Amino acid sequence: ELLPIIDNFDRAKANLKADGAAEEAIVEYYNGCFAKIDALLQDFDLEAVPTLGAEFDYNVHEAIQQTPSDEYPEDTVCQEYQKGYTIQGKLIRPAVVAVSLGAM
């Protein structure tokens, strides 16, 4: 039940931009809140599934796309659409990813 909330925090963090002192204070406050949430989740041994640059593993990745890539070799995760998570080594949600076809 917490994963959609974590997803929203991650999306918000990725889009935060500070254009002035007031906005920088908001971003700093947000980052502090997110750090506290992250520390709490680490206490439960919640870990993100490795994605970008990792070899595709059907045990922890859900591929929804294959794409040519000059940057990543074949069968390597080249884009993450949704983070996957494990708790104490047990998969609770696979990472939704795109997998490289290699250079074409």
mmCIF file of N, CA and C in Angstrom:
data_model
loop_
_atom_site.group_PDB
_atom_site.id
_atom_site.type_symbol
_atom_site.label_atom_id
_atom_site.label_comp_id
_atom_site.label_asym_id
_atom_site.label_seq_id
_atom_site.Cartn_x
_atom_site.Cartn_y
_atom_site.Cartn_z
ATOM 1 N N GLU A 1 0.811 -1.205 0.000
ATOM 2 C CA GLU A 1 0.000 0.000 0.000
ATOM 3 C C GLU A 1 0.851 1.264 0.000
ATOM 4 N N LEU A 2 2.085 1.167 0.482
ATOM 5 C CA LEU A 2 2.964 2.331 0.524
ATOM 6 C C LEU A 2 3.660 2.616 -0.809
ATOM 7 N N LEU A 3 3.786 1.602 -1.650
ATOM 8 C CA LEU A 3 4.563 1.783 -2.878
ATOM 9 C C LEU A 3 4.014 2.880 -3.787
ATOM 10 N N PRO A 4 2.693 3.008 -3.991
ATOM 11 C CA PRO A 4 2.218 4.124 -4.812
ATOM 12 C C PRO A 4 2.569 5.496 -4.213
ATOM 13 N N ILE A 5 2.615 5.583 -2.902
ATOM 14 C CA ILE A 5 2.992 6.847 -2.249
ATOM 15 C C ILE A 5 4.469 7.133 -2.496
ATOM 16 N N ILE A 6 5.290 6.109 -2.377
ATOM 17 C CA ILE A 6 6.718 6.268 -2.655
ATOM 18 C C ILE A 6 6.924 6.669 -4.109
ATOM 19 N N ASP A 7 6.168 6.039 -5.020
ATOM 20 C CA ASP A 7 6.254 6.393 -6.442
ATOM 21 C C ASP A 7 5.948 7.871 -6.652
ATOM 22 N N ASN A 8 4.911 8.373 -5.996
ATOM 23 C CA ASN A 8 4.547 9.785 -6.138
ATOM 24 C C ASN A 8 5.629 10.701 -5.588
ATOM 25 N N PHE A 9 6.233 10.337 -4.463
ATOM 26 C CA PHE A 9 7.339 11.135 -3.926
ATOM 27 C C PHE A 9 8.501 11.162 -4.905
ATOM 28 N N ASP A 10 8.825 10.008 -5.505
ATOM 29 C CA ASP A 10 9.915 9.947 -6.485
ATOM 30 C C ASP A 10 9.621 10.822 -7.705
ATOM 31 N N ARG A 11 8.383 10.760 -8.210
ATOM 32 C CA ARG A 11 8.021 11.573 -9.372
ATOM 33 C C ARG A 11 8.095 13.061 -9.036
ATOM 34 N N ALA A 12 7.611 13.419 -7.857
ATOM 35 C CA ALA A 12 7.668 14.825 -7.445
ATOM 36 C C ALA A 12 9.110 15.283 -7.315
ATOM 37 N N LYS A 13 9.946 14.456 -6.709
ATOM 38 C CA LYS A 13 11.360 14.818 -6.520
ATOM 39 C C LYS A 13 12.053 15.044 -7.860
ATOM 40 N N ALA A 14 11.730 14.206 -8.841
ATOM 41 C CA ALA A 14 12.352 14.325 -10.158
ATOM 42 C C ALA A 14 11.954 15.616 -10.861
ATOM 43 N N ASN A 15 10.812 16.188 -10.478
ATOM 44 C CA ASN A 15 10.320 17.393 -11.157
ATOM 45 C C ASN A 15 10.481 18.675 -10.356
ATOM 46 N N LEU A 16 11.077 18.593 -9.175
ATOM 47 C CA LEU A 16 11.277 19.802 -8.378
ATOM 48 C C LEU A 16 12.389 20.655 -8.970
ATOM 49 N N LYS A 17 12.091 21.905 -9.183
ATOM 50 C CA LYS A 17 13.076 22.867 -9.686
ATOM 51 C C LYS A 17 12.982 24.123 -8.823
ATOM 52 N N ALA A 18 14.112 24.642 -8.420
ATOM 53 C CA ALA A 18 14.134 25.838 -7.584
ATOM 54 C C ALA A 18 14.601 27.032 -8.409
ATOM 55 N N ASP A 19 13.759 28.082 -8.469
ATOM 56 C CA ASP A 19 14.105 29.299 -9.210
ATOM 57 C C ASP A 19 14.418 30.478 -8.298
ATOM 58 N N GLY A 20 14.302 30.280 -7.017
ATOM 59 C CA GLY A 20 14.579 31.366 -6.099
ATOM 60 C C GLY A 20 14.778 30.845 -4.698
ATOM 61 N N ALA A 21 15.057 31.741 -3.758
ATOM 62 C CA ALA A 21 15.335 31.334 -2.382
ATOM 63 C C ALA A 21 14.140 30.628 -1.750
ATOM 64 N N ALA A 22 12.937 31.143 -1.992
ATOM 65 C CA ALA A 22 11.741 30.532 -1.403
ATOM 66 C C ALA A 22 11.537 29.116 -1.946
ATOM 67 N N GLU A 23 11.725 28.945 -3.242
ATOM 68 C CA GLU A 23 11.559 27.628 -3.841
ATOM 69 C C GLU A 23 12.672 26.674 -3.410
ATOM 70 N N GLU A 24 13.883 27.201 -3.220
ATOM 71 C CA GLU A 24 14.987 26.368 -2.736
ATOM 72 C C GLU A 24 14.675 25.838 -1.343
ATOM 73 N N ALA A 25 14.052 26.665 -0.516
ATOM 74 C CA ALA A 25 13.673 26.239 0.835
ATOM 75 C C ALA A 25 12.642 25.121 0.764
ATOM 76 N N ILE A 26 11.706 25.216 -0.165
ATOM 77 C CA ILE A 26 10.686 24.175 -0.323
ATOM 78 C C ILE A 26 11.333 22.876 -0.786
ATOM 79 N N VAL A 27 12.236 22.965 -1.750
ATOM 80 C CA VAL A 27 12.924 21.778 -2.251
ATOM 81 C C VAL A 27 13.745 21.135 -1.131
ATOM 82 N N GLU A 28 14.428 21.948 -0.352
ATOM 83 C CA GLU A 28 15.230 21.436 0.761
ATOM 84 C C GLU A 28 14.346 20.738 1.796
ATOM 85 N N TYR A 29 13.202 21.336 2.106
ATOM 86 C CA TYR A 29 12.269 20.738 3.050
ATOM 87 C C TYR A 29 11.753 19.407 2.512
ATOM 88 N N TYR A 30 11.384 19.397 1.250
ATOM 89 C CA TYR A 30 10.900 18.173 0.612
ATOM 90 C C TYR A 30 11.965 17.085 0.686
ATOM 91 N N ASN A 31 13.201 17.429 0.333
ATOM 92 C CA ASN A 31 14.275 16.444 0.353
ATOM 93 C C ASN A 31 14.502 15.895 1.759
ATOM 94 N N GLY A 32 14.355 16.752 2.775
ATOM 95 C CA GLY A 32 14.482 16.291 4.154
ATOM 96 C C GLY A 32 13.380 15.317 4.530
ATOM 97 N N CYS A 33 12.147 15.615 4.114
ATOM 98 C CA CYS A 33 11.023 14.705 4.376
ATOM 99 C C CYS A 33 11.243 13.374 3.682
ATOM 100 N N PHE A 34 11.668 13.432 2.426
ATOM 101 C CA PHE A 34 11.883 12.202 1.671
ATOM 102 C C PHE A 34 13.016 11.387 2.287
ATOM 103 N N ALA A 35 14.049 12.029 2.778
ATOM 104 C CA ALA A 35 15.160 11.324 3.417
ATOM 105 C C ALA A 35 14.687 10.572 4.662
ATOM 106 N N LYS A 36 13.779 11.186 5.417
ATOM 107 C CA LYS A 36 13.235 10.515 6.610
ATOM 108 C C LYS A 36 12.406 9.299 6.220
ATOM 109 N N ILE A 37 11.595 9.431 5.186
ATOM 110 C CA ILE A 37 10.797 8.305 4.706
ATOM 111 C C ILE A 37 11.721 7.193 4.214
ATOM 112 N N ASP A 38 12.745 7.567 3.466
ATOM 113 C CA ASP A 38 13.692 6.599 2.930
ATOM 114 C C ASP A 38 14.406 5.864 4.059
ATOM 115 N N ALA A 39 14.804 6.583 5.104
ATOM 116 C CA ALA A 39 15.475 5.946 6.243
ATOM 117 C C ALA A 39 14.544 4.954 6.938
ATOM 118 N N LEU A 40 13.283 5.317 7.079
ATOM 119 C CA LEU A 40 12.314 4.415 7.698
ATOM 120 C C LEU A 40 12.146 3.143 6.874
ATOM 121 N N LEU A 41 12.056 3.302 5.562
ATOM 122 C CA LEU A 41 11.893 2.140 4.684
ATOM 123 C C LEU A 41 13.123 1.245 4.723
ATOM 124 N N GLN A 42 14.302 1.835 4.862
ATOM 125 C CA GLN A 42 15.525 1.046 4.966
ATOM 126 C C GLN A 42 15.533 0.226 6.252
ATOM 127 N N ASP A 43 14.898 0.739 7.307
ATOM 128 C CA ASP A 43 14.780 -0.026 8.547
ATOM 129 C C ASP A 43 13.986 -1.307 8.333
ATOM 130 N N PHE A 44 13.097 -1.313 7.339
ATOM 131 C CA PHE A 44 12.327 -2.503 6.989
ATOM 132 C C PHE A 44 13.013 -3.320 5.899
ATOM 133 N N ASP A 45 14.243 -2.957 5.569
ATOM 134 C CA ASP A 45 15.028 -3.630 4.535
ATOM 135 C C ASP A 45 14.393 -3.540 3.154
ATOM 136 N N LEU A 46 13.673 -2.437 2.896
ATOM 137 C CA LEU A 46 13.126 -2.198 1.564
ATOM 138 C C LEU A 46 14.261 -1.715 0.674
ATOM 139 N N GLU A 47 14.450 -2.392 -0.448
ATOM 140 C CA GLU A 47 15.496 -2.016 -1.394
ATOM 141 C C GLU A 47 14.918 -1.957 -2.793
ATOM 142 N N ALA A 48 15.386 -0.982 -3.562
ATOM 143 C CA ALA A 48 14.977 -0.874 -4.963
ATOM 144 C C ALA A 48 15.704 -1.941 -5.779
ATOM 145 N N VAL A 49 15.002 -2.499 -6.757
ATOM 146 C CA VAL A 49 15.594 -3.472 -7.670
ATOM 147 C C VAL A 49 16.538 -2.706 -8.611
ATOM 148 N N PRO A 50 17.778 -3.162 -8.781
ATOM 149 C CA PRO A 50 18.700 -2.498 -9.717
ATOM 150 C C PRO A 50 18.141 -2.550 -11.144
ATOM 151 N N THR A 51 18.244 -1.428 -11.857
ATOM 152 C CA THR A 51 17.679 -1.398 -13.202
ATOM 153 C C THR A 51 18.701 -0.911 -14.229
ATOM 154 N N LEU A 52 18.823 0.375 -14.437
ATOM 155 C CA LEU A 52 19.633 0.907 -15.539
ATOM 156 C C LEU A 52 21.022 0.296 -15.564
ATOM 157 N N GLY A 53 21.343 -0.323 -16.682
ATOM 158 C CA GLY A 53 22.653 -0.930 -16.857
ATOM 159 C C GLY A 53 22.758 -2.344 -16.313
ATOM 160 N N ALA A 54 21.712 -2.816 -15.624
ATOM 161 C CA ALA A 54 21.721 -4.180 -15.089
ATOM 162 C C ALA A 54 21.291 -5.167 -16.175
ATOM 163 N N GLU A 55 21.825 -6.364 -16.099
ATOM 164 C CA GLU A 55 21.390 -7.409 -17.021
ATOM 165 C C GLU A 55 19.929 -7.728 -16.727
ATOM 166 N N PHE A 56 19.125 -7.866 -17.784
ATOM 167 C CA PHE A 56 17.708 -8.178 -17.603
ATOM 168 C C PHE A 56 17.563 -9.510 -16.877
ATOM 169 N N ASP A 57 16.731 -9.514 -15.837
ATOM 170 C CA ASP A 57 16.467 -10.712 -15.046
ATOM 171 C C ASP A 57 14.958 -10.843 -14.880
ATOM 172 N N TYR A 58 14.372 -11.829 -15.520
ATOM 173 C CA TYR A 58 12.916 -11.977 -15.476
ATOM 174 C C TYR A 58 12.395 -12.243 -14.065
ATOM 175 N N ASN A 59 13.276 -12.571 -13.123
ATOM 176 C CA ASN A 59 12.855 -12.787 -11.737
ATOM 177 C C ASN A 59 12.539 -11.485 -11.014
ATOM 178 N N VAL A 60 13.138 -10.366 -11.468
ATOM 179 C CA VAL A 60 12.934 -9.083 -10.785
ATOM 180 C C VAL A 60 12.517 -7.948 -11.716
ATOM 181 N N HIS A 61 12.576 -8.186 -13.033
ATOM 182 C CA HIS A 61 12.214 -7.164 -14.019
ATOM 183 C C HIS A 61 11.002 -7.614 -14.825
ATOM 184 N N GLU A 62 10.147 -6.664 -15.135
ATOM 185 C CA GLU A 62 9.038 -6.905 -16.053
ATOM 186 C C GLU A 62 9.277 -6.038 -17.286
ATOM 187 N N ALA A 63 9.643 -6.664 -18.384
ATOM 188 C CA ALA A 63 9.948 -5.925 -19.614
ATOM 189 C C ALA A 63 8.652 -5.613 -20.354
ATOM 190 N N ILE A 64 8.478 -4.341 -20.681
ATOM 191 C CA ILE A 64 7.302 -3.948 -21.462
ATOM 192 C C ILE A 64 7.703 -3.433 -22.837
ATOM 193 N N GLN A 65 9.019 -3.381 -23.073
ATOM 194 C CA GLN A 65 9.484 -2.862 -24.350
ATOM 195 C C GLN A 65 10.910 -3.330 -24.596
ATOM 196 N N GLN A 66 11.236 -3.533 -25.863
ATOM 197 C CA GLN A 66 12.609 -3.738 -26.293
ATOM 198 C C GLN A 66 12.940 -2.607 -27.247
ATOM 199 N N THR A 67 14.144 -2.068 -27.126
ATOM 200 C CA THR A 67 14.496 -0.927 -27.952
ATOM 201 C C THR A 67 15.966 -0.987 -28.353
ATOM 202 N N PRO A 68 16.278 -0.562 -29.584
ATOM 203 C CA PRO A 68 17.685 -0.488 -29.977
ATOM 204 C C PRO A 68 18.420 0.546 -29.120
ATOM 205 N N SER A 69 19.679 0.277 -28.833
ATOM 206 C CA SER A 69 20.451 1.211 -28.016
ATOM 207 C C SER A 69 21.924 1.112 -28.353
ATOM 208 N N ASP A 70 22.527 2.271 -28.610
ATOM 209 C CA ASP A 70 23.975 2.323 -28.795
ATOM 210 C C ASP A 70 24.680 2.380 -27.445
ATOM 211 N N GLU A 71 23.940 2.789 -26.412
ATOM 212 C CA GLU A 71 24.514 2.990 -25.081
ATOM 213 C C GLU A 71 24.570 1.698 -24.254
ATOM 214 N N TYR A 72 23.578 0.824 -24.425
ATOM 215 C CA TYR A 72 23.485 -0.389 -23.612
ATOM 216 C C TYR A 72 23.569 -1.626 -24.483
ATOM 217 N N PRO A 73 24.308 -2.650 -24.029
ATOM 218 C CA PRO A 73 24.378 -3.893 -24.810
ATOM 219 C C PRO A 73 23.051 -4.659 -24.766
ATOM 220 N N GLU A 74 22.941 -5.629 -25.617
ATOM 221 C CA GLU A 74 21.735 -6.454 -25.706
ATOM 222 C C GLU A 74 21.418 -7.104 -24.351
ATOM 223 N N ASP A 75 20.129 -7.222 -24.061
ATOM 224 C CA ASP A 75 19.623 -7.841 -22.827
ATOM 225 C C ASP A 75 20.007 -7.075 -21.563
ATOM 226 N N THR A 76 20.199 -5.765 -21.709
ATOM 227 C CA THR A 76 20.504 -4.900 -20.576
ATOM 228 C C THR A 76 19.352 -3.924 -20.399
ATOM 229 N N VAL A 77 18.974 -3.664 -19.159
ATOM 230 C CA VAL A 77 17.912 -2.702 -18.881
ATOM 231 C C VAL A 77 18.392 -1.314 -19.295
ATOM 232 N N CYS A 78 17.623 -0.652 -20.162
ATOM 233 C CA CYS A 78 18.029 0.653 -20.681
ATOM 234 C C CYS A 78 17.081 1.786 -20.259
ATOM 235 N N GLN A 79 15.954 1.435 -19.666
ATOM 236 C CA GLN A 79 15.028 2.461 -19.177
ATOM 237 C C GLN A 79 14.158 1.855 -18.084
ATOM 238 N N GLU A 80 13.898 2.670 -17.052
ATOM 239 C CA GLU A 80 13.033 2.242 -15.956
ATOM 240 C C GLU A 80 11.751 3.053 -16.002
ATOM 241 N N TYR A 81 10.624 2.355 -16.028
ATOM 242 C CA TYR A 81 9.324 3.027 -16.020
ATOM 243 C C TYR A 81 8.722 3.070 -14.619
ATOM 244 N N GLN A 82 8.981 2.030 -13.834
ATOM 245 C CA GLN A 82 8.489 1.990 -12.461
ATOM 246 C C GLN A 82 9.474 1.175 -11.634
ATOM 247 N N LYS A 83 9.849 1.717 -10.475
ATOM 248 C CA LYS A 83 10.783 1.014 -9.606
ATOM 249 C C LYS A 83 10.172 -0.278 -9.086
ATOM 250 N N GLY A 84 11.041 -1.253 -8.926
ATOM 251 C CA GLY A 84 10.671 -2.497 -8.275
ATOM 252 C C GLY A 84 11.311 -2.520 -6.902
ATOM 253 N N TYR A 85 10.762 -3.338 -6.015
ATOM 254 C CA TYR A 85 11.261 -3.366 -4.642
ATOM 255 C C TYR A 85 11.317 -4.779 -4.094
ATOM 256 N N THR A 86 12.273 -4.980 -3.178
ATOM 257 C CA THR A 86 12.354 -6.191 -2.385
ATOM 258 C C THR A 86 12.330 -5.799 -0.912
ATOM 259 N N ILE A 87 11.839 -6.702 -0.080
ATOM 260 C CA ILE A 87 11.937 -6.556 1.373
ATOM 261 C C ILE A 87 12.608 -7.819 1.878
ATOM 262 N N GLN A 88 13.725 -7.635 2.554
ATOM 263 C CA GLN A 88 14.515 -8.750 3.083
ATOM 264 C C GLN A 88 14.770 -9.785 1.997
ATOM 265 N N GLY A 89 15.064 -9.307 0.790
ATOM 266 C CA GLY A 89 15.398 -10.180 -0.325
ATOM 267 C C GLY A 89 14.212 -10.776 -1.062
ATOM 268 N N LYS A 90 13.001 -10.554 -0.571
ATOM 269 C CA LYS A 90 11.806 -11.099 -1.221
ATOM 270 C C LYS A 90 11.192 -10.029 -2.128
ATOM 271 N N LEU A 91 10.959 -10.372 -3.381
ATOM 272 C CA LEU A 91 10.393 -9.426 -4.339
ATOM 273 C C LEU A 91 8.948 -9.110 -3.960
ATOM 274 N N ILE A 92 8.661 -7.800 -3.834
ATOM 275 C CA ILE A 92 7.275 -7.400 -3.575
ATOM 276 C C ILE A 92 6.660 -6.713 -4.783
ATOM 277 N N ARG A 93 7.515 -6.191 -5.682
ATOM 278 C CA ARG A 93 7.027 -5.646 -6.947
ATOM 279 C C ARG A 93 8.181 -5.627 -7.939
ATOM 280 N N PRO A 94 7.987 -6.211 -9.136
ATOM 281 C CA PRO A 94 9.061 -6.172 -10.130
ATOM 282 C C PRO A 94 9.234 -4.762 -10.699
ATOM 283 N N ALA A 95 10.419 -4.472 -11.168
ATOM 284 C CA ALA A 95 10.686 -3.208 -11.838
ATOM 285 C C ALA A 95 10.143 -3.318 -13.266
ATOM 286 N N VAL A 96 9.442 -2.298 -13.709
ATOM 287 C CA VAL A 96 8.910 -2.252 -15.069
ATOM 288 C C VAL A 96 9.935 -1.519 -15.923
ATOM 289 N N VAL A 97 10.447 -2.209 -16.945
ATOM 290 C CA VAL A 97 11.614 -1.706 -17.663
ATOM 291 C C VAL A 97 11.496 -1.896 -19.175
ATOM 292 N N ALA A 98 12.410 -1.213 -19.883
ATOM 293 C CA ALA A 98 12.679 -1.476 -21.296
ATOM 294 C C ALA A 98 14.036 -2.162 -21.357
ATOM 295 N N VAL A 99 14.170 -3.072 -22.323
ATOM 296 C CA VAL A 99 15.396 -3.852 -22.464
ATOM 297 C C VAL A 99 16.030 -3.540 -23.812
ATOM 298 N N SER A 100 17.335 -3.380 -23.788
ATOM 299 C CA SER A 100 18.069 -3.042 -25.010
ATOM 300 C C SER A 100 18.181 -4.224 -25.957
ATOM 301 N N LEU A 101 18.039 -3.915 -27.242
ATOM 302 C CA LEU A 101 18.302 -4.885 -28.304
ATOM 303 C C LEU A 101 19.751 -4.783 -28.768
ATOM 304 N N GLY A 102 20.488 -3.816 -28.198
ATOM 305 C CA GLY A 102 21.850 -3.552 -28.635
ATOM 306 C C GLY A 102 21.830 -2.593 -29.815
ATOM 307 N N ALA A 103 23.018 -2.331 -30.351
ATOM 308 C CA ALA A 103 23.134 -1.412 -31.493
ATOM 309 C C ALA A 103 22.585 -2.091 -32.727
ATOM 310 N N MET A 104 21.864 -1.310 -33.503
ATOM 311 C CA MET A 104 21.268 -1.879 -34.721
ATOM 312 C C MET A 104 21.892 -1.252 -35.935
#
